[in-house]
Short mmCIF file of C-alpha atoms in Angstrom, two decimals:
data_model
loop_
_atom_site.label_atom_id
_atom_site.label_comp_id
_atom_site.label_asym_id
_atom_site.label_seq_id
_atom_site.Cartn_x
_atom_site.Cartn_y
_atom_site.Cartn_z
CA MET O 900 104.53 126.77 90.66
CA SER O 901 101.63 128.62 92.31
CA ALA O 902 100.55 127.77 95.84
CA ASN O 903 98.22 124.86 96.55
CA GLN O 904 96.04 123.97 99.49
CA ILE O 905 97.35 120.58 100.55
CA CYS O 906 95.90 117.90 102.79
CA PHE O 907 98.93 115.87 103.88
CA VAL O 908 97.90 112.47 105.26
CA THR O 909 100.32 110.63 107.53
CA SER O 910 100.33 107.61 109.83
CA TYR O 911 100.73 109.39 113.18
CA PRO O 912 101.31 112.91 114.54
CA LEU O 913 104.44 114.63 113.31
CA GLU O 914 105.73 115.15 116.84
CA ARG O 915 105.58 111.43 117.74
CA GLN O 916 109.22 110.69 116.99
CA ASP O 917 109.06 107.75 119.41
CA LEU O 918 106.78 105.81 117.05
CA GLY O 919 109.32 105.48 114.25
CA GLY O 920 111.13 107.25 111.47
CA GLY O 921 108.00 108.17 109.52
CA SER O 922 107.48 111.39 111.45
CA TRP O 923 111.14 112.36 110.85
CA VAL O 924 110.53 112.16 107.11
CA ASP O 925 107.09 113.78 107.16
CA ARG O 926 108.20 116.77 109.22
CA ARG O 927 110.81 117.59 106.59
CA LEU O 928 108.40 117.12 103.68
CA VAL O 929 105.76 119.35 105.30
CA ARG O 930 108.35 122.07 105.97
CA THR O 931 109.54 121.87 102.35
CA LEU O 932 105.99 122.36 101.09
CA GLN O 933 105.37 125.26 103.48
CA ALA O 934 108.64 126.94 102.53
CA ALA O 935 107.46 126.87 98.90
CA GLY O 936 104.32 128.79 99.86
CA HIS O 937 101.84 125.92 99.89
CA GLU O 938 99.14 125.92 102.57
CA VAL O 939 99.42 122.59 104.38
CA GLU O 940 97.28 120.85 106.96
CA VAL O 941 97.80 117.32 108.26
CA VAL O 942 95.37 114.46 108.81
CA CYS O 943 96.74 111.63 110.98
CA VAL O 944 95.44 108.08 110.63
CA THR O 945 96.21 107.41 114.29
CA GLY O 946 96.51 109.86 117.16
CA PRO O 947 94.39 111.68 119.71
CA PRO O 948 90.94 112.83 118.60
CA GLY O 949 90.58 116.50 117.76
CA GLN O 950 92.69 119.30 116.34
CA TRP O 951 96.03 120.69 117.50
CA THR O 952 98.93 122.74 116.20
CA SER O 953 102.40 121.23 116.41
CA GLU O 954 105.56 121.36 114.31
CA GLY O 955 104.22 124.55 112.77
CA VAL O 956 101.14 122.99 111.18
CA VAL O 957 97.51 122.22 112.07
CA GLN O 958 96.98 118.49 112.58
CA ARG O 959 93.75 116.52 112.97
CA SER O 960 92.79 112.97 113.88
CA ALA O 961 89.52 111.16 114.52
CA GLY O 962 91.15 108.95 117.16
CA SER O 963 90.30 105.31 118.00
CA VAL O 964 92.56 103.80 115.31
CA PRO O 965 95.56 102.04 116.89
CA LEU O 966 98.88 101.95 115.11
CA GLU O 967 99.73 98.45 116.38
CA ILE O 968 97.64 95.57 117.75
CA ARG O 969 100.42 93.01 118.29
CA HIS O 970 99.77 92.92 122.03
CA ASP O 971 95.96 92.77 121.79
CA ARG O 972 95.11 89.07 121.50
CA ARG O 973 91.39 89.70 121.09
CA ARG O 974 91.95 92.03 118.15
CA LEU O 975 94.49 89.67 116.61
CA TRP O 976 92.07 86.75 116.72
CA GLY O 977 89.37 88.97 115.25
CA VAL O 978 91.61 89.99 112.36
CA ALA O 979 92.62 86.36 111.76
CA ALA O 980 88.96 85.31 111.64
CA ALA O 981 88.14 88.12 109.22
CA MET O 982 91.00 87.08 106.94
CA THR O 983 89.48 83.62 106.52
CA ALA O 984 86.38 85.25 105.02
CA SER O 985 88.03 87.85 102.80
CA THR O 986 91.01 88.44 100.55
CA GLN O 987 92.37 91.44 102.51
CA PRO O 988 95.84 91.11 104.08
CA TYR O 989 96.53 91.66 107.77
CA LEU O 990 98.15 95.02 107.03
CA CYS O 991 94.75 96.22 105.78
CA HIS O 992 92.50 94.46 108.29
CA LYS O 993 94.33 95.71 111.38
CA PHE O 994 93.31 99.26 110.40
CA THR O 995 89.98 98.77 108.64
CA SER O 996 88.59 96.69 111.53
CA ALA O 997 89.29 99.45 114.08
CA GLU O 998 86.24 100.98 115.72
CA GLY O 999 87.23 104.47 114.67
CA TRP O 1000 88.07 103.67 111.04
CA PRO O 1001 84.80 105.02 109.56
CA GLN O 1002 85.25 108.26 111.54
CA ALA O 1003 88.86 108.56 110.31
CA ALA O 1004 87.69 108.10 106.70
CA GLY O 1005 84.95 110.65 107.22
CA LEU O 1006 87.40 113.19 108.63
CA LEU O 1007 89.71 112.80 105.64
CA ALA O 1008 86.81 113.09 103.17
CA GLU O 1009 85.82 116.35 104.86
CA ARG O 1010 89.33 117.86 105.00
CA ALA O 1011 90.19 116.77 101.44
CA THR O 1012 87.39 118.88 99.95
CA GLY O 1013 88.99 121.59 97.83
CA ARG O 1014 92.52 120.43 98.71
CA THR O 1015 95.19 118.39 96.96
CA VAL O 1016 95.77 115.11 98.83
CA LEU O 1017 99.28 113.80 99.43
CA THR O 1018 99.65 110.58 101.40
CA SER O 1019 102.78 109.40 103.20
CA GLY O 1020 103.14 105.81 104.34
CA TRP O 1021 100.95 102.75 103.89
CA PRO O 1022 98.19 103.57 106.46
CA ALA O 1023 97.66 106.98 104.84
CA LEU O 1024 97.15 105.47 101.39
CA LEU O 1025 94.76 102.90 102.86
CA LEU O 1026 92.72 105.64 104.55
CA ALA O 1027 92.53 107.67 101.34
CA ASP O 1028 91.03 104.64 99.62
CA ALA O 1029 88.45 104.24 102.41
CA ALA O 1030 87.58 107.95 102.18
CA ARG O 1031 87.27 107.68 98.38
CA VAL O 1032 89.40 110.76 97.79
CA PRO O 1033 91.78 111.15 94.85
CA VAL O 1034 95.48 110.97 95.75
CA ALA O 1035 97.73 113.29 93.75
CA GLY O 1036 100.90 111.74 95.12
CA HIS O 1037 101.93 109.03 97.54
CA VAL O 1038 105.24 108.84 99.41
CA ALA O 1039 106.14 105.14 99.79
CA HIS O 1040 108.39 104.50 102.77
CA ASN O 1041 108.88 100.79 101.96
CA VAL O 1042 107.77 98.01 99.67
CA GLU O 1043 105.35 96.65 102.27
CA SER O 1044 105.06 93.20 100.72
CA ALA O 1045 108.86 92.87 100.80
CA VAL O 1046 108.79 93.61 104.54
CA ALA O 1047 106.11 90.95 104.99
CA ALA O 1048 108.06 88.41 102.95
CA GLU O 1049 111.03 88.89 105.28
CA HIS O 1050 109.36 89.32 108.67
CA ALA O 1051 105.73 88.11 108.64
CA PRO O 1052 105.18 85.52 111.41
CA LEU O 1053 104.27 81.96 110.50
CA PRO O 1054 100.52 82.22 111.31
CA LEU O 1055 100.14 85.16 108.92
CA ARG O 1056 102.12 83.36 106.25
CA ALA O 1057 99.74 80.41 106.61
CA LEU O 1058 96.84 82.80 105.93
CA GLY O 1059 98.54 84.01 102.74
CA GLU O 1060 99.66 87.41 104.01
CA VAL O 1061 102.49 87.88 101.51
CA PRO O 1062 100.56 87.29 98.23
CA ARG O 1063 97.51 89.11 99.63
CA LEU O 1064 99.58 92.13 100.55
CA ARG O 1065 101.42 92.14 97.24
CA ARG O 1066 98.10 92.31 95.35
CA ALA O 1067 96.68 94.98 97.65
CA GLU O 1068 99.85 97.05 97.50
CA ARG O 1069 99.97 97.07 93.71
CA TRP O 1070 96.31 98.00 93.49
CA LEU O 1071 96.49 100.82 96.03
CA LEU O 1072 99.68 102.27 94.56
CA GLY O 1073 97.94 102.30 91.21
CA ARG O 1074 95.31 104.65 92.69
CA ALA O 1075 97.85 107.40 93.30
CA GLY O 1076 98.53 109.90 90.58
CA ARG O 1077 102.26 109.50 91.20
CA VAL O 1078 104.34 107.42 93.59
CA LEU O 1079 107.42 108.95 95.21
CA ALA O 1080 109.68 106.37 96.87
CA LEU O 1081 112.19 107.26 99.56
CA SER O 1082 114.44 104.48 98.26
CA ARG O 1083 115.99 104.54 94.80
CA THR O 1084 115.75 100.75 94.59
CA ASP O 1085 112.11 100.73 95.74
CA ALA O 1086 111.29 103.17 92.93
CA CYS O 1087 112.78 100.66 90.48
CA THR O 1088 110.68 97.86 92.00
CA PHE O 1089 107.47 99.86 91.61
CA ARG O 1090 108.28 100.69 88.00
CA GLU O 1091 108.78 96.97 87.34
CA TRP O 1092 105.25 96.51 88.67
CA GLY O 1093 104.00 99.03 86.11
CA VAL O 1094 103.51 101.77 88.74
CA PRO O 1095 105.02 105.15 87.70
CA ALA O 1096 107.47 105.96 90.50
CA THR O 1097 110.41 108.26 91.09
CA ALA O 1098 112.88 108.57 93.95
CA LEU O 1099 112.22 111.36 96.46
CA PRO O 1100 115.31 112.67 98.28
CA VAL O 1101 114.66 113.76 101.87
CA PRO O 1102 115.90 117.31 102.54
CA LEU O 1103 118.72 117.34 105.08
CA THR O 1104 120.35 119.99 107.25
CA ALA O 1105 123.88 119.56 108.57
CA ALA O 1106 124.32 120.22 112.27
CA PRO O 1107 126.58 123.22 112.95
CA VAL O 1108 130.24 122.28 113.33
CA PRO O 1109 131.95 123.68 116.44
CA ASP O 1110 134.60 126.27 115.66
CA GLU O 1111 138.14 124.96 115.71
CA PRO O 1112 140.26 126.60 118.43
CA SER O 1113 142.66 129.11 116.97
CA VAL O 1114 146.36 128.37 117.32
CA PRO O 1115 148.63 131.41 117.66
CA ALA O 1116 151.72 131.52 115.51
CA ALA O 1117 154.82 130.35 117.32
CA ARG O 1118 157.25 133.10 118.23
CA THR O 1119 160.61 131.97 117.00
CA SER O 1120 163.73 133.77 115.93
CA GLU O 1121 164.52 134.00 112.26
CA PRO O 1122 166.48 130.89 111.30
CA PRO O 1123 169.83 131.40 109.61
CA TRP O 1124 168.47 130.38 106.16
CA GLY O 1125 165.83 133.12 106.29
CA ARG O 1126 162.53 131.16 106.56
CA THR O 1127 160.10 131.40 109.45
CA PRO O 1128 158.83 127.96 110.54
CA VAL O 1129 155.08 127.42 110.01
CA PRO O 1130 153.26 126.23 113.14
CA PRO O 1131 151.51 122.86 112.74
CA LEU O 1132 147.79 122.89 111.97
CA PRO O 1133 145.55 121.84 114.88
CA GLU O 1134 144.52 118.21 114.70
CA ARG O 1135 140.82 117.46 114.48
CA PRO O 1136 139.59 115.69 117.59
CA ARG O 1137 139.37 111.96 117.11
CA PRO O 1138 135.75 110.76 117.11
CA PRO O 1139 134.70 108.77 120.17
CA ALA O 1140 135.82 105.15 119.88
CA VAL O 1141 132.23 104.14 120.59
CA VAL O 1142 129.82 102.30 118.29
CA GLY O 1143 126.18 103.32 118.51
CA PHE O 1144 122.86 101.73 117.66
CA ILE O 1145 119.50 103.47 118.00
CA GLY O 1146 116.05 101.99 117.47
CA LYS O 1147 113.20 100.10 119.12
CA ALA O 1148 114.64 96.76 120.21
CA GLY O 1149 111.29 94.99 119.80
CA TRP O 1150 111.03 95.58 116.06
CA PRO O 1151 112.17 92.30 114.42
CA PRO O 1152 114.89 93.82 112.15
CA ASN O 1153 116.30 95.74 115.14
CA THR O 1154 116.19 92.67 117.37
CA ARG O 1155 118.20 90.73 114.80
CA ALA O 1156 120.63 93.64 114.36
CA ILE O 1157 121.33 93.97 118.10
CA ARG O 1158 121.94 90.24 118.42
CA ALA O 1159 124.42 90.39 115.55
CA LEU O 1160 126.23 93.43 116.92
CA LEU O 1161 126.61 92.12 120.48
CA GLY O 1162 127.13 88.52 119.37
CA PRO O 1163 129.28 87.55 116.36
CA VAL O 1164 130.47 91.09 115.59
CA HIS O 1165 131.58 91.67 119.17
CA HIS O 1166 133.28 88.25 119.35
CA ARG O 1167 135.20 88.93 116.13
CA LEU O 1168 136.27 92.38 117.36
CA THR O 1169 137.53 90.77 120.57
CA GLN O 1170 139.62 88.35 118.51
CA LEU O 1171 141.01 91.31 116.55
CA GLY O 1172 141.93 93.12 119.77
CA VAL O 1173 139.53 96.03 119.16
CA PRO O 1174 138.00 97.07 122.52
CA VAL O 1175 135.17 99.31 121.32
CA ASP O 1176 132.29 100.18 123.61
CA TYR O 1177 128.63 100.32 122.59
CA VAL O 1178 125.86 102.80 123.27
CA LEU O 1179 122.43 101.37 122.49
CA ALA O 1180 119.47 103.73 122.55
CA GLY O 1181 115.78 103.07 122.15
CA ARG O 1182 112.89 101.35 123.85
CA GLY O 1183 113.77 97.85 125.02
CA THR O 1184 117.55 98.14 124.71
CA GLU O 1185 117.79 98.07 128.52
CA ALA O 1186 117.52 94.29 128.21
CA VAL O 1187 121.16 94.07 127.05
CA SER O 1188 122.65 96.48 129.58
CA ASP O 1189 124.60 93.65 131.25
CA HIS O 1190 126.75 93.07 128.13
CA PRO O 1191 130.42 93.63 129.08
CA ARG O 1192 131.04 96.35 126.45
CA VAL O 1193 127.69 98.16 126.63
CA VAL O 1194 128.12 101.49 128.42
CA ALA O 1195 124.60 102.88 128.05
CA THR O 1196 121.14 101.72 126.99
CA GLY O 1197 117.53 102.82 127.03
CA ARG O 1198 115.39 105.61 125.68
CA VAL O 1199 116.95 108.97 124.90
CA ALA O 1200 115.26 112.31 125.42
CA ASP O 1201 117.58 114.05 122.96
CA THR O 1202 118.91 112.17 119.93
CA ALA O 1203 121.60 114.85 119.45
CA ASP O 1204 123.08 113.77 122.79
CA PHE O 1205 123.23 110.17 121.56
CA TYR O 1206 125.13 111.22 118.42
CA ARG O 1207 127.57 113.29 120.45
CA ARG O 1208 128.49 110.17 122.42
CA VAL O 1209 129.26 107.89 119.46
CA GLY O 1210 131.77 107.95 116.62
CA LEU O 1211 130.08 105.42 114.34
CA VAL O 1212 126.47 104.26 113.98
CA VAL O 1213 125.84 100.68 112.91
CA VAL O 1214 122.73 100.07 110.80
CA PRO O 1215 122.88 96.37 109.92
CA ARG O 1216 120.20 94.74 107.81
CA PHE O 1217 120.00 91.13 106.78
CA GLY O 1218 117.96 89.55 104.00
CA ALA O 1219 115.71 91.57 101.71
CA SER O 1220 116.16 95.32 101.92
CA THR O 1221 113.51 97.96 101.34
CA GLY O 1222 113.11 101.62 102.17
CA VAL O 1223 115.86 103.77 103.61
CA SER O 1224 117.06 104.03 107.17
CA VAL O 1225 116.15 107.30 108.83
CA LYS O 1226 118.92 106.56 111.33
CA VAL O 1227 121.56 106.76 108.58
CA LEU O 1228 120.27 110.16 107.47
CA GLU O 1229 119.81 111.41 111.02
CA ALA O 1230 123.35 110.37 111.92
CA ALA O 1231 124.69 112.11 108.80
CA GLU O 1232 122.93 115.32 109.80
CA ASN O 1233 124.77 115.09 113.12
CA GLY O 1234 128.12 114.51 111.41
CA VAL O 1235 128.35 110.82 112.41
CA PRO O 1236 129.12 108.19 109.72
CA ALA O 1237 127.21 104.93 109.43
CA LEU O 1238 128.13 101.33 108.71
CA VAL O 1239 125.49 99.99 106.32
CA PRO O 1240 124.92 97.02 103.98
CA SER O 1241 125.48 97.63 100.28
CA ALA O 1242 121.74 97.41 99.50
CA LEU O 1243 120.99 100.25 101.91
CA ALA O 1244 123.84 102.36 100.52
CA ALA O 1245 122.38 101.86 97.02
CA ALA O 1246 118.91 102.83 98.25
CA ILE O 1247 120.13 106.15 99.69
CA ASP O 1248 123.14 107.08 97.55
CA PRO O 1249 125.61 104.52 96.21
CA ALA O 1250 128.29 107.23 96.10
CA GLY O 1251 127.61 108.40 99.65
CA PRO O 1252 130.16 108.51 102.49
CA TRP O 1253 129.29 105.14 104.01
CA LEU O 1254 131.24 102.28 105.51
CA VAL O 1255 129.78 99.22 103.78
CA ALA O 1256 129.57 95.63 105.04
CA ASP O 1257 127.11 92.84 104.22
CA ASP O 1258 127.81 90.22 106.92
CA THR O 1259 129.05 90.06 110.49
CA ASP O 1260 132.70 89.35 109.61
CA ALA O 1261 132.79 92.29 107.19
CA MET O 1262 131.11 94.50 109.82
CA ALA O 1263 133.76 93.62 112.38
CA ALA O 1264 136.55 94.25 109.86
CA ALA O 1265 135.10 97.66 108.92
CA ILE O 1266 134.73 98.69 112.58
CA ALA O 1267 138.30 97.56 113.27
CA ARG O 1268 139.68 99.66 110.39
CA TRP O 1269 137.69 102.69 111.54
CA TRP O 1270 138.88 102.24 115.15
CA ARG O 1271 142.54 101.76 114.25
CA LEU O 1272 142.78 104.61 111.74
CA GLY O 1273 140.77 107.07 113.81
CA GLN O 1274 139.32 108.54 110.61
CA SER O 1275 135.71 108.92 109.54
CA PRO O 1276 134.06 109.64 106.18
CA ASP O 1277 133.12 113.29 105.71
CA VAL O 1278 129.35 112.94 106.05
CA SER O 1279 128.81 116.63 106.83
CA SER O 1280 130.05 117.65 103.38
CA TRP O 1281 127.72 115.06 101.81
CA VAL O 1282 124.76 116.49 103.75
CA ARG O 1283 125.57 120.04 102.68
CA ALA O 1284 125.76 118.88 99.05
CA GLN O 1285 122.19 117.57 99.10
CA ASP O 1286 119.92 119.89 97.14
CA SER O 1287 116.53 120.43 98.78
CA GLY O 1288 115.39 121.91 95.48
CA GLN O 1289 115.26 118.36 94.10
CA THR O 1290 112.81 117.40 96.85
CA LEU O 1291 110.61 120.37 96.09
CA ALA O 1292 110.73 119.68 92.35
CA ALA O 1293 109.59 116.08 92.94
CA LEU O 1294 106.77 117.19 95.22
CA ASP O 1295 105.69 120.00 92.88
CA GLY O 1296 105.66 117.47 90.06
CA VAL O 1297 102.60 115.75 91.58
CA LEU O 1298 100.71 118.96 92.41
CA PRO O 1299 98.21 120.50 90.02
CA VAL O 1300 99.08 123.74 88.27
CA THR O 1301 97.01 126.56 89.72
CA SER O 1302 96.50 130.10 88.57
CA ALA O 1303 98.48 132.75 90.41
#
């Protein structure tokens, strides 16, 4: 495949890891494209106005488009009023009603000239539609209407958010030349809608494993039967008997997960006599720092430090499942296994090295087995077995063939 000039459109700057897992995915996809020789520049739907270079790529944004408006009552009422006079869902209106939306669309139309457009995430696809630029491929992080069906607040449901979003999502996905879904199960859902979609594996890199200390051979005299005893192999250090959770506590799925972990799961572990401690990381987790088994909470400057402190990451989800969890993949890269529901395991890799549980009792039982046995699935070997060539092949499959 010859090199292309690519305009990669994403929701927010690649370096803004604090805003969610989207940047974690997009950084890896951009690097994969660059490593294949493609010339990539990034247009961000939200972010500071202007141009800057970060994460090894030039990024641009028109500014004045907020990522969230949940705490802006004036904007929320404005969006609600607009929804009564149109058929657009909230997840469209909250972006299209922004003051800087026309400028953002204009910037993308300018940068897309002569370039192949790849969009990643819902806001990027929405902006491409506003800019009236063709989309060669779209990376779907979730089935957005499934998220709304599970978590949309009552006022939005009353305004018909779920059916509105389902119609808008199907129509916008149909605009893309090809849809690449991060989740295997989401790809199946899109195909059921009549949207051509394939699963896109995220390229992973295993963190280096510390060298095992060498053990000198024991100096012993030759035994009378003529065999020299073999010294025992060094034991691998037992992972920390600490359960970790990382994520913004204010996001509804995370709020529910934290309540489950520190509530019924903790109570069941207490009954089972399993005294695990918890490290919770992420904005807003300070609110539960007074829990008797929580040893640390709050934002983390270095996620690698968080993973060094824990032996198991819990990623509980309840209800409908869509997308993949970046935290599962991030933990695997750091050699830390994850406890996940079966739907999430199927979305990433049903044969992967996961601990699987679908309710709070099963979660407690799985944590208890892990704690008592002191053994963890070999996630590092799974990471090393992932073939980044499959990611590149999927991305190249949506790019036009150019002359050398």
